[in-house]
Short mmCIF file of C-alpha atoms in Angstrom, two decimals:
data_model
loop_
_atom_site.label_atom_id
_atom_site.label_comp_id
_atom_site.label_asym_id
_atom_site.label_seq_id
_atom_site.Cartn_x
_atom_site.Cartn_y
_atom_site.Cartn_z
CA UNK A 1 89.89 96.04 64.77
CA UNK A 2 86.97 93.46 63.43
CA UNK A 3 87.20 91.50 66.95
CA UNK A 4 83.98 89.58 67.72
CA UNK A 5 82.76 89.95 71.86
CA UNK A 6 84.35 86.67 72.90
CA UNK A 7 87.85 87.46 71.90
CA UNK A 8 87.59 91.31 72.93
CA UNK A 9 86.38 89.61 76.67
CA UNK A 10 89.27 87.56 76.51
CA UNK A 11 91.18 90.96 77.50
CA UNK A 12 89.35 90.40 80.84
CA UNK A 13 90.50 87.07 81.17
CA UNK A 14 93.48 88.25 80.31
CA UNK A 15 93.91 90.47 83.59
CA UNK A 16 92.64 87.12 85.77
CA UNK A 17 94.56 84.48 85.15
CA UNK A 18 98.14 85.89 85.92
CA UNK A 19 96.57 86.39 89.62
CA UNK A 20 95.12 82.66 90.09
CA UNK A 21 98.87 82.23 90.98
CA UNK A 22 99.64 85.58 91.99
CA UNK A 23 97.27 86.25 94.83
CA UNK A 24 98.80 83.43 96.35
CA UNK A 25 102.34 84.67 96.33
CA UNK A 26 102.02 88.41 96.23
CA UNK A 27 101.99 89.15 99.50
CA UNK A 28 104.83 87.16 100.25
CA UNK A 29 106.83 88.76 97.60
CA UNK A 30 105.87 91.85 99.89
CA UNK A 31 106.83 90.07 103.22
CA UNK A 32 109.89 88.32 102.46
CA UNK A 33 111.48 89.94 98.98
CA UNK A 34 110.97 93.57 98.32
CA UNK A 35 109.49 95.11 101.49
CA UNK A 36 105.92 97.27 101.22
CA UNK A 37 107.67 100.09 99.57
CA UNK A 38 109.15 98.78 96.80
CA UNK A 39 107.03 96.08 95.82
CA UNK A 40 104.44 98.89 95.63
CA UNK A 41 106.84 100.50 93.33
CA UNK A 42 107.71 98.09 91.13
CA UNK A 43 103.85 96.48 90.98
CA UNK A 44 103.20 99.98 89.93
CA UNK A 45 105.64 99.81 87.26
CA UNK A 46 104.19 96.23 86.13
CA UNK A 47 100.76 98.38 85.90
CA UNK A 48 102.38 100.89 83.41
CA UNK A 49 104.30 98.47 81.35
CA UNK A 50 101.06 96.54 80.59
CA UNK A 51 99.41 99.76 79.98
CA UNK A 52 102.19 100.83 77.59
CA UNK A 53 102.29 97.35 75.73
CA UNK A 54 98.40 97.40 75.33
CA UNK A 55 98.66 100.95 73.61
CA UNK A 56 101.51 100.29 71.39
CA UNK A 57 99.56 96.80 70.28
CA UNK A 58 96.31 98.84 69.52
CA UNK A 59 98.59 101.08 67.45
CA UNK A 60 99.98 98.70 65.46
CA UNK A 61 96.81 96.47 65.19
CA UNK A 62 98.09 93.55 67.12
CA UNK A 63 95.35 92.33 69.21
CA UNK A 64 98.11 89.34 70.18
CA UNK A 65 100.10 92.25 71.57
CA UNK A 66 97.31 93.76 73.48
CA UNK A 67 96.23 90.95 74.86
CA UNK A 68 100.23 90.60 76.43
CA UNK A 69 99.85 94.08 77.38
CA UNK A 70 96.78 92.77 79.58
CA UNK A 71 98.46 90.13 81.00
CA UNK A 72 101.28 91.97 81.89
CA UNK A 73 98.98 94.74 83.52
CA UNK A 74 97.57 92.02 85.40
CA UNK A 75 101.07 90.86 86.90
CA UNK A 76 100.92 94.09 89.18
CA UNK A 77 97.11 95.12 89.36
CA UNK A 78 96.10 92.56 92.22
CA UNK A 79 99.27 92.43 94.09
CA UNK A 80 99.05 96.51 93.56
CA UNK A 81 95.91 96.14 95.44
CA UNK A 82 97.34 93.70 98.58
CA UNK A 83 100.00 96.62 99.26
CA UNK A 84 97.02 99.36 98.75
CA UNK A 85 95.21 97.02 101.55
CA UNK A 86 98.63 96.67 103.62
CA UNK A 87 99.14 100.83 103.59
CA UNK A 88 95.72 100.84 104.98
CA UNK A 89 95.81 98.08 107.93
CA UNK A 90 99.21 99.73 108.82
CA UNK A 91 98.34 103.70 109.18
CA UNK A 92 94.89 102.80 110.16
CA UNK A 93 94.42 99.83 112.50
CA UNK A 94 91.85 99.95 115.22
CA UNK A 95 90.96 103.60 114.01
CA UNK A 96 87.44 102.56 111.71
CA UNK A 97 89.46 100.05 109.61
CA UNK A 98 86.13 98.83 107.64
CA UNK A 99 85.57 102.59 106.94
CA UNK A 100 88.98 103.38 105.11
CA UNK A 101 88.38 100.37 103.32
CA UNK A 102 84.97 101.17 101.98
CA UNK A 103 86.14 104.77 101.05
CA UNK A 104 89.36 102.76 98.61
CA UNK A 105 86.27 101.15 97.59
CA UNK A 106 84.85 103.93 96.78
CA UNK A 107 88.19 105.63 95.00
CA UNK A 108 88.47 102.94 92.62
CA UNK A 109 84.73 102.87 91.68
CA UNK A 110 85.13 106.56 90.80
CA UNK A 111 88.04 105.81 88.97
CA UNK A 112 86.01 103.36 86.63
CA UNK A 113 83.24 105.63 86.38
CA UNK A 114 85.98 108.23 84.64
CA UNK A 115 87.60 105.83 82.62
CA UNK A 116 83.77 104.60 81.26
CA UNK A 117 82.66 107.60 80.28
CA UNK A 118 85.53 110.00 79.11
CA UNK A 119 87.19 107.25 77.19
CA UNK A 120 84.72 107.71 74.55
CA UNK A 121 84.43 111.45 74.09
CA UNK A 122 88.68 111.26 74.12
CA UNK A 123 88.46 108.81 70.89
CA UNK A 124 85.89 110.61 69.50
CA UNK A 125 87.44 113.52 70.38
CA UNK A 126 90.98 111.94 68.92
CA UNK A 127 89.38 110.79 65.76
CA UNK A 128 88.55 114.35 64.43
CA UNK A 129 92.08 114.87 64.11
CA UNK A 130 93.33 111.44 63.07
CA UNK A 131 90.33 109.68 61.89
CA UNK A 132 88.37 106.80 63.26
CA UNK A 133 90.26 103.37 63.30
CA UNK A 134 93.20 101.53 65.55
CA UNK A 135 95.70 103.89 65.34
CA UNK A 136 92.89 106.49 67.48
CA UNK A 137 92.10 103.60 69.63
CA UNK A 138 95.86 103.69 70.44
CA UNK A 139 96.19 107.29 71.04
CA UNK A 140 93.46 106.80 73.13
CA UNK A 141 94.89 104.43 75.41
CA UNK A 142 97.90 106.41 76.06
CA UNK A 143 95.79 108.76 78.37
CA UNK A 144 95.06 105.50 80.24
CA UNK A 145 98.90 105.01 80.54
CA UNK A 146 99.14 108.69 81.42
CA UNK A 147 97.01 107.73 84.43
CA UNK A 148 99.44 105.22 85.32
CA UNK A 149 102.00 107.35 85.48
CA UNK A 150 100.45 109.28 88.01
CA UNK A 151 99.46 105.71 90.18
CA UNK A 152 103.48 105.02 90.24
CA UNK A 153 103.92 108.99 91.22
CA UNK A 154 101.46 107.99 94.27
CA UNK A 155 103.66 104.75 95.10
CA UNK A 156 106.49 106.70 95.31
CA UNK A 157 105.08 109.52 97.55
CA UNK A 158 103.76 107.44 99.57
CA UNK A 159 106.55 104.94 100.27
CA UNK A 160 107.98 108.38 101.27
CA UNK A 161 105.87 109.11 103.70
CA UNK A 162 105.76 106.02 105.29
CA UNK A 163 109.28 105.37 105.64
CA UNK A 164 109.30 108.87 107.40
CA UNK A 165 106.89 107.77 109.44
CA UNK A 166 108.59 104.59 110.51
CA UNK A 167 110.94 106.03 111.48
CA UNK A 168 109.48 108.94 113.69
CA UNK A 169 106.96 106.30 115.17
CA UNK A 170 109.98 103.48 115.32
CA UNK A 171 108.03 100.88 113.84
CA UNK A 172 108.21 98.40 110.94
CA UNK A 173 105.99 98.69 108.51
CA UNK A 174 107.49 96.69 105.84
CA UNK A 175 105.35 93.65 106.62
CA UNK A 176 102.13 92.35 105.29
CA UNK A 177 100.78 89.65 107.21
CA UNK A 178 100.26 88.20 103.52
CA UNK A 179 102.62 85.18 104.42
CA UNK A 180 101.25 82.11 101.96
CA UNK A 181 100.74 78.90 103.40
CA UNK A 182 99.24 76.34 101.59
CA UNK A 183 98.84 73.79 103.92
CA UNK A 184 96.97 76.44 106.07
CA UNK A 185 93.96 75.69 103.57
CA UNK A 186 93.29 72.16 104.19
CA UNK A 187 92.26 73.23 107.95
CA UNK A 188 89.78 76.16 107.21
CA UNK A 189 85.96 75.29 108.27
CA UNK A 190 83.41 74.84 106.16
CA UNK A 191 81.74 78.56 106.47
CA UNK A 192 85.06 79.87 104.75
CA UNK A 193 84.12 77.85 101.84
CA UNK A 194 80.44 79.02 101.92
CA UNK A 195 81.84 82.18 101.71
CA UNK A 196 84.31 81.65 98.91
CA UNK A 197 81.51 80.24 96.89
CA UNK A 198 79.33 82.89 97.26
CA UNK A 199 82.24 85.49 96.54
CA UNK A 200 83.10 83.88 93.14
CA UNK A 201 79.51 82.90 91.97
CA UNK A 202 78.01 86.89 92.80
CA UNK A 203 80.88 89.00 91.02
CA UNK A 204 80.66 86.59 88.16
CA UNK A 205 77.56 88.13 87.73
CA UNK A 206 78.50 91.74 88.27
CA UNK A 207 81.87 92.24 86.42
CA UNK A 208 81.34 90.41 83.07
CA UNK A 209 77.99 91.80 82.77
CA UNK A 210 79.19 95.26 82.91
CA UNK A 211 82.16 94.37 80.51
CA UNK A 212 79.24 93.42 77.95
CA UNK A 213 76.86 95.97 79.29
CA UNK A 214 77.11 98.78 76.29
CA UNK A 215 75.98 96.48 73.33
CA UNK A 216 73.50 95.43 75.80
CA UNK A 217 72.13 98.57 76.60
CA UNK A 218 72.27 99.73 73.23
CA UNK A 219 70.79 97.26 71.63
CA UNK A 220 67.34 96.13 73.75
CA UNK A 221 66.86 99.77 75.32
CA UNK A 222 68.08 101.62 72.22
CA UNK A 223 70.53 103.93 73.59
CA UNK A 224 72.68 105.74 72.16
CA UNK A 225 76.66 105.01 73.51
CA UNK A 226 76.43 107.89 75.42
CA UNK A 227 73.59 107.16 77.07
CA UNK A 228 74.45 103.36 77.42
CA UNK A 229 77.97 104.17 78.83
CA UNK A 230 76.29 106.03 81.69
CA UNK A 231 73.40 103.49 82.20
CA UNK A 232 76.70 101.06 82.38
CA UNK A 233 78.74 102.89 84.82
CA UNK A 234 75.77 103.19 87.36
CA UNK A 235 77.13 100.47 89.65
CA UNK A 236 80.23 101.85 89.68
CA UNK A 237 79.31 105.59 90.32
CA UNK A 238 76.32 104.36 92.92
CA UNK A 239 79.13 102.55 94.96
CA UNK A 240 81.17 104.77 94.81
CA UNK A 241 79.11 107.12 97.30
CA UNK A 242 77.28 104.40 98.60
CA UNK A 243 80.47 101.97 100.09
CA UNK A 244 81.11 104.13 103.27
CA UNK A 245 77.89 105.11 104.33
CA UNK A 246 76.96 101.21 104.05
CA UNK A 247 80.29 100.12 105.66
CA UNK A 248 79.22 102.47 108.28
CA UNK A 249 75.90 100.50 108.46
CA UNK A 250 77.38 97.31 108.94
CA UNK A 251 79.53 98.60 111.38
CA UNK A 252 77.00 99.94 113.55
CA UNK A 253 74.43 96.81 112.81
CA UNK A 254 76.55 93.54 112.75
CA UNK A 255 74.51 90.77 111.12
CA UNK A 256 77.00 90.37 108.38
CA UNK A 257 75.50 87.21 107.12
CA UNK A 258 72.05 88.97 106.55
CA UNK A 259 73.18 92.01 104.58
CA UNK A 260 74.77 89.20 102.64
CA UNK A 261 71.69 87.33 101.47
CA UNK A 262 69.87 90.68 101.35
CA UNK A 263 72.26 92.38 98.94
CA UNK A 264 71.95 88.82 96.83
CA UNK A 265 68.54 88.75 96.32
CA UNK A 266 68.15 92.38 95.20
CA UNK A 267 70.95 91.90 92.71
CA UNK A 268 69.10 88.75 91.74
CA UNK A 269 65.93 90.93 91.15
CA UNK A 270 67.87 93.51 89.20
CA UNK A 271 69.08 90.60 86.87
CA UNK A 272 65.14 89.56 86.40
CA UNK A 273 64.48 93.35 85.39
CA UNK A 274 66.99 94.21 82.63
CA UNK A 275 66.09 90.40 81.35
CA UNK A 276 62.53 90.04 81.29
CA UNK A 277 61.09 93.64 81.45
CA UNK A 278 61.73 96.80 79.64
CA UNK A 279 61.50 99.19 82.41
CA UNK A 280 63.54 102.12 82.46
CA UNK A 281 67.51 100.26 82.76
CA UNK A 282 68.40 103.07 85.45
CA UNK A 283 66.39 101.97 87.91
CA UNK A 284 67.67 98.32 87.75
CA UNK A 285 71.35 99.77 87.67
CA UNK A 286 70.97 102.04 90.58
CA UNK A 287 69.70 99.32 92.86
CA UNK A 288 72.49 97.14 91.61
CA UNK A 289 74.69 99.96 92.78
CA UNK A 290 73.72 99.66 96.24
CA UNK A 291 73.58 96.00 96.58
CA UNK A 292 76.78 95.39 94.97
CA UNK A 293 78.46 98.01 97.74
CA UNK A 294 76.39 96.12 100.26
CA UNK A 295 77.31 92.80 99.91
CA UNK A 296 81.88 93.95 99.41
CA UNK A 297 80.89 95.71 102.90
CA UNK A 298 79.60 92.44 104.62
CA UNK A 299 80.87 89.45 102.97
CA UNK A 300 84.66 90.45 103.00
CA UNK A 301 85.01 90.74 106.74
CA UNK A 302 83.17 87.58 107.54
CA UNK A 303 86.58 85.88 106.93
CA UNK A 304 88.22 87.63 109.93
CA UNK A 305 85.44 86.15 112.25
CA UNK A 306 86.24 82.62 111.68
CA UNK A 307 89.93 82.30 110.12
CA UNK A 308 92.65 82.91 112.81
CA UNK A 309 94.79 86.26 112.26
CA UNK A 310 98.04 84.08 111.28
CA UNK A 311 95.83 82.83 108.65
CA UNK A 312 94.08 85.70 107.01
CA UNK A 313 96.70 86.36 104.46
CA UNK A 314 96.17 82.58 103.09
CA UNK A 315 92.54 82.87 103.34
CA UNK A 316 92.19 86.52 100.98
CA UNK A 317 94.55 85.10 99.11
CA UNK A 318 93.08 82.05 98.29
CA UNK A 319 89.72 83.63 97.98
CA UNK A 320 91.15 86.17 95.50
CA UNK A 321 92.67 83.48 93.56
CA UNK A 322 89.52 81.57 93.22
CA UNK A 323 87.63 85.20 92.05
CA UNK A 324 89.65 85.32 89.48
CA UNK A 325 89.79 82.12 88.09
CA UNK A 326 86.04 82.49 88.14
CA UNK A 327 86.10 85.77 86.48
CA UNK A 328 88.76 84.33 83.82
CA UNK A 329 86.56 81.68 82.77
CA UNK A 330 83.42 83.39 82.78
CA UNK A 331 84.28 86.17 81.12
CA UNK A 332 85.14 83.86 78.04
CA UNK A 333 82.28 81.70 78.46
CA UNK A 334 79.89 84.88 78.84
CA UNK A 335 81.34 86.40 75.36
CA UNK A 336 80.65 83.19 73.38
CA UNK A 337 76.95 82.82 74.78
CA UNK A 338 76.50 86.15 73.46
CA UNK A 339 78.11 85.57 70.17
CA UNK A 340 76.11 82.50 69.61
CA UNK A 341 72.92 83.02 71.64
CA UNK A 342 72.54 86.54 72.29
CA UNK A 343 71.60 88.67 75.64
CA UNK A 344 68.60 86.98 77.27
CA UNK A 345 70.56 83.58 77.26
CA UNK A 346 73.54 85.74 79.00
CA UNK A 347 70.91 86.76 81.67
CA UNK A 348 69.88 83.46 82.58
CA UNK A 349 73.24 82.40 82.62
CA UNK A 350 73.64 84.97 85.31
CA UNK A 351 70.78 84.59 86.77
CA UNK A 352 72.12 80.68 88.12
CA UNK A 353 74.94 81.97 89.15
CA UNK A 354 73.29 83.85 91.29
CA UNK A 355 70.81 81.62 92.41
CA UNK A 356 73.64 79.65 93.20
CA UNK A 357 75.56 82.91 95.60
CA UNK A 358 71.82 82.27 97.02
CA UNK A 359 72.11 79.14 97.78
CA UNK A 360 75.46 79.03 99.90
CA UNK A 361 74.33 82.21 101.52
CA UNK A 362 71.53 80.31 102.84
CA UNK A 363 73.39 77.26 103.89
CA UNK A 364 76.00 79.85 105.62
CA UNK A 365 72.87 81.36 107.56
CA UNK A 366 72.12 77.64 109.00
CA UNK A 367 75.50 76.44 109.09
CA UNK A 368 76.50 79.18 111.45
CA UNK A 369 73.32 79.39 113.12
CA UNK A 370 73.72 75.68 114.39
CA UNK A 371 77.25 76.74 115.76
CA UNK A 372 76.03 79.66 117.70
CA UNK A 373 75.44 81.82 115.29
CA UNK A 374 78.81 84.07 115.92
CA UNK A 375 79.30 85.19 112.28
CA UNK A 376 75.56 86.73 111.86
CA UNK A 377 75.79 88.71 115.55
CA UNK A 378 74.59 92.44 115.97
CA UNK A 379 77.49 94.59 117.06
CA UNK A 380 76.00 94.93 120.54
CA UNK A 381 76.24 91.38 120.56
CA UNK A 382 79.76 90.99 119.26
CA UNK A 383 80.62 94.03 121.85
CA UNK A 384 79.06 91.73 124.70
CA UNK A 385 80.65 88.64 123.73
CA UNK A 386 84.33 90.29 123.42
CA UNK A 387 83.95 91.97 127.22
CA UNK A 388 82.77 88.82 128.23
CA UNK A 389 85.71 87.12 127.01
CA UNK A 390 88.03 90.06 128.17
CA UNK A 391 86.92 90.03 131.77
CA UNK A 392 87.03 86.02 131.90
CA UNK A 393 90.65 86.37 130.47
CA UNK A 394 91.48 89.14 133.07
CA UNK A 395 90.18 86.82 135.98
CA UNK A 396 92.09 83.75 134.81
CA UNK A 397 95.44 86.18 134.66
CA UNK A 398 94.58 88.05 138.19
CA UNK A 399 94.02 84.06 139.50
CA UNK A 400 97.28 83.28 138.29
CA UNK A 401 99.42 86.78 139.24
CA UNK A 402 98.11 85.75 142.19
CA UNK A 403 98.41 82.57 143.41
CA UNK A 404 98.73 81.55 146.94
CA UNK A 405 102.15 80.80 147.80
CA UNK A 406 103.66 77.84 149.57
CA UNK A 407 104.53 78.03 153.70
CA UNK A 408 107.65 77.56 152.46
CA UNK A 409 108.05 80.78 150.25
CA UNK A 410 106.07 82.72 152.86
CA UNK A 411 108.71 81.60 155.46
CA UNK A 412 111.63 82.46 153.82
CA UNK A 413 110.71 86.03 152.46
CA UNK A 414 109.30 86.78 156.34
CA UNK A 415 113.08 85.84 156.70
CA UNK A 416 114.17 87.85 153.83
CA UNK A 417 111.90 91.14 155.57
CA UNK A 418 113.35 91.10 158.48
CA UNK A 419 117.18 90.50 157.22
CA UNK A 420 117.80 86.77 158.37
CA UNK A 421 121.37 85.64 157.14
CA UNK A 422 120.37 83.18 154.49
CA UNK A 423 123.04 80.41 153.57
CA UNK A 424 124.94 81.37 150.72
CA UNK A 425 123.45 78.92 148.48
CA UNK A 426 119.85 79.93 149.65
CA UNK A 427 117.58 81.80 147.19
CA UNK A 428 113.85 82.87 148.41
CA UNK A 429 112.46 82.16 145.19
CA UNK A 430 113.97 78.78 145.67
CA UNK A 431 111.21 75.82 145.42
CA UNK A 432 110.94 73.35 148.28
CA UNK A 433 112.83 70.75 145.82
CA UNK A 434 115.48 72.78 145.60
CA UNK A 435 115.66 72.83 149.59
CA UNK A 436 114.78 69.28 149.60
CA UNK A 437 117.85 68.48 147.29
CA UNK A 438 120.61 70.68 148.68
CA UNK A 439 119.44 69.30 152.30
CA UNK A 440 119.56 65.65 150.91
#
């Protein structure tokens, strides 16, 4: 289709920027407007349409058309994702939450490892019948819509399901807890910001670089596309195995903040590899794997130890919305470094943006370590703290069930045990200024 790298990443920016607004309003679309069922449903349906629109454009050689097809994709792909995340809280709360949500993790990372490397052999596999050009590319895209097809299938069956289930377990689950405030934002501490930086500036340096990765790979290592589609897709099949066992870890371990600034650093390293060295790109790609599942498994529920649970809609929200501004933006800004300056700028580039995830990582460590240090606790620690603050709630409502009564209470329900005639207006549970008035 003669498109040059910085309008063909424009498609990714394409997906972002319909959910800088989105993520802030998704979930109450879900709360207030269509319910969890159907706003799955018809999210799903957004999904296909862009999927359909983005074929039919590559058929008829209107990148214009597949770049609406993107955006329109993009309209239900993240809010798709808050009702995927809304499912999971409601059939799975207080039963290993973190581990269903590294194992959707997971699902999705396999999914991208399929689409990477069978999308290839299908054109290829399409152009021996039709020849090579945009009309394959199109046919080609239709599987992806095929896929679609079978995401809405899902939606329905399990919007199914769960209405059964509501109503066998006679509860609601048409609510989200995704309720947008923005005025909610202006009172959020300084770690959530840490965090929010540190979010944005580390997946700017993950997703674009794996949206440019093939050229990449193919043209300093000298691998064939084969080959470079399966060095690319590493990350993606690594974490794919790799998010539950390391949710587990985190789970077990606590000290979210460290695994943070640990999973950084080594995808900091990786970066130095593929940009200065010529070793072997699967090594650097497998280790990216495992950091890059390390650091969604620890950074993500930081936010629940310091934003109240009113407020934890806003803050994922907000957080989401910044992502993908940042991914927007970069994504552009990435292609035209690499039409104008080539890879090893593109690696620097991501290298300080990494530097800077570094950086606020850091300043989160001794932020939160001057304030007690709650958000980088073991779990033993966290454990101790919460039956601390159990049995010190427990006391204060056992003090209070409890209370010593007045001589004048005691008196009257002695007279009440032993069946006193009580004045008609008398009531045991009377205070002494109600006695007080009536006698007055």
């Amino acid at each position: 289709m003669h498109v040059n790298t910085g309008s063909f990443m424009t498609l990714y920016a394409w997906y972002s920027w319909p959910n800088v607004v989105l993520c802030f309003f998704g979930g109450f679309l879900l709360d207030r407007v269509f319910g969890i069922r159907l706003g799955t449903i018809i999210f799903s349906l957004f999904v296909l349409a862009g999927q359909c629109v983005f074929a039919v454009g590559a058929q008829l050689n209107l990148f214009w058309l597949m770049e609406a097809g993107r955006f329109v994709f993009g309209i239900g792909g993240e809010s798709l994702a808050v009702a995927q995340n809304t499912y999971a809280v409601t059939w799975f709360r207080g039963k290993e939450l973190n581990m269903v949500f590294g194992l959707q993790l997971s699902f999705s990372r396999v999914g991208s490892t399929v689409n990477m490397n069978v999308m290839s052999p299908v054109y290829q596999w399409i152009s021996g019948y039709v020849g090579e050009g945009y009309l394959t590319l199109g046919y080609a895209l239709w599987v992806g819509a095929g896929t679609c097809v079978l995401s809405l299938l899902c939606g329905l069956l399990l919007g199914y399901y769960d209405k059964r289930a509501a109503r066998i377990l006679k509860r609601d689950a048409g609510k989200t807890g995704e309720v947008i405030r923005i005025t909610d934002v202006k009172d959020f501490p300084a770690t959530f910001w840490l965090i929010t930086v540190i979010c944005v500036a580390y997946y700017v340096a993950v997703f674009p670089f794996i949206g440019l990765g093939l050229v990449f790979f193919e043209e300093k290592f000298d691998l064939d596309p084969t080959s470079a589609n399966a060095v690319n897709s590493l990350v993606y099949i690594i974490s794919a195995g790799a998010s539950p066992v390391l949710g587990f870890l985190v789970d077990r371990t606590g000290k979210n903040v460290f695994w943070v600034i640990l999973a950084i650093l080594v995808t900091l390293a990786c970066h130095m590899m593929l940009a200065f060295t010529f070793w072997n790109p699967y090594i650097a790609m497998s280790i990216m794997g495992v950091s890059y599942s390390l650091l969604a498994c620890a950074l993500w529920p930081i936010v629940a130890f310091i934003i109240p649970e009113n407020q934890l809609g806003t803050a994922y929200g907000f957080m989401q919305s910044i992502q993908n501004l940042g991914l927007a933006v970069i994504s552009i800004v990435a292609g035209s470094i690499v039409d104008q300056k080539g890879y090893l700028l593109l690696e620097v580039f991501f290298l300080a943006w990494l530097c800077l995830a570094l950086i606020a990582g850091v300043v989160l460590y001794l932020v939160d370590a001057v304030r007690g240090g709650a958000l980088n606790m073991s779990t033993w620690e966290r454990d101790a703290q919460e039956e601390a603050e159990e049995k010190a709630k427990t006391e204060q409502d056992e003090r209070v069930r409890f209370k010593p009564r007045s001589a004048f209470a005691l008196r009257n329900r002695f007279y009440s045990r032993i069946g006193a005639k009580l004045p008609d207006h008398f009531d045991i549970h009377t205070s002494s200024f109600f006695r007080r008035g009536v006698t007055q």
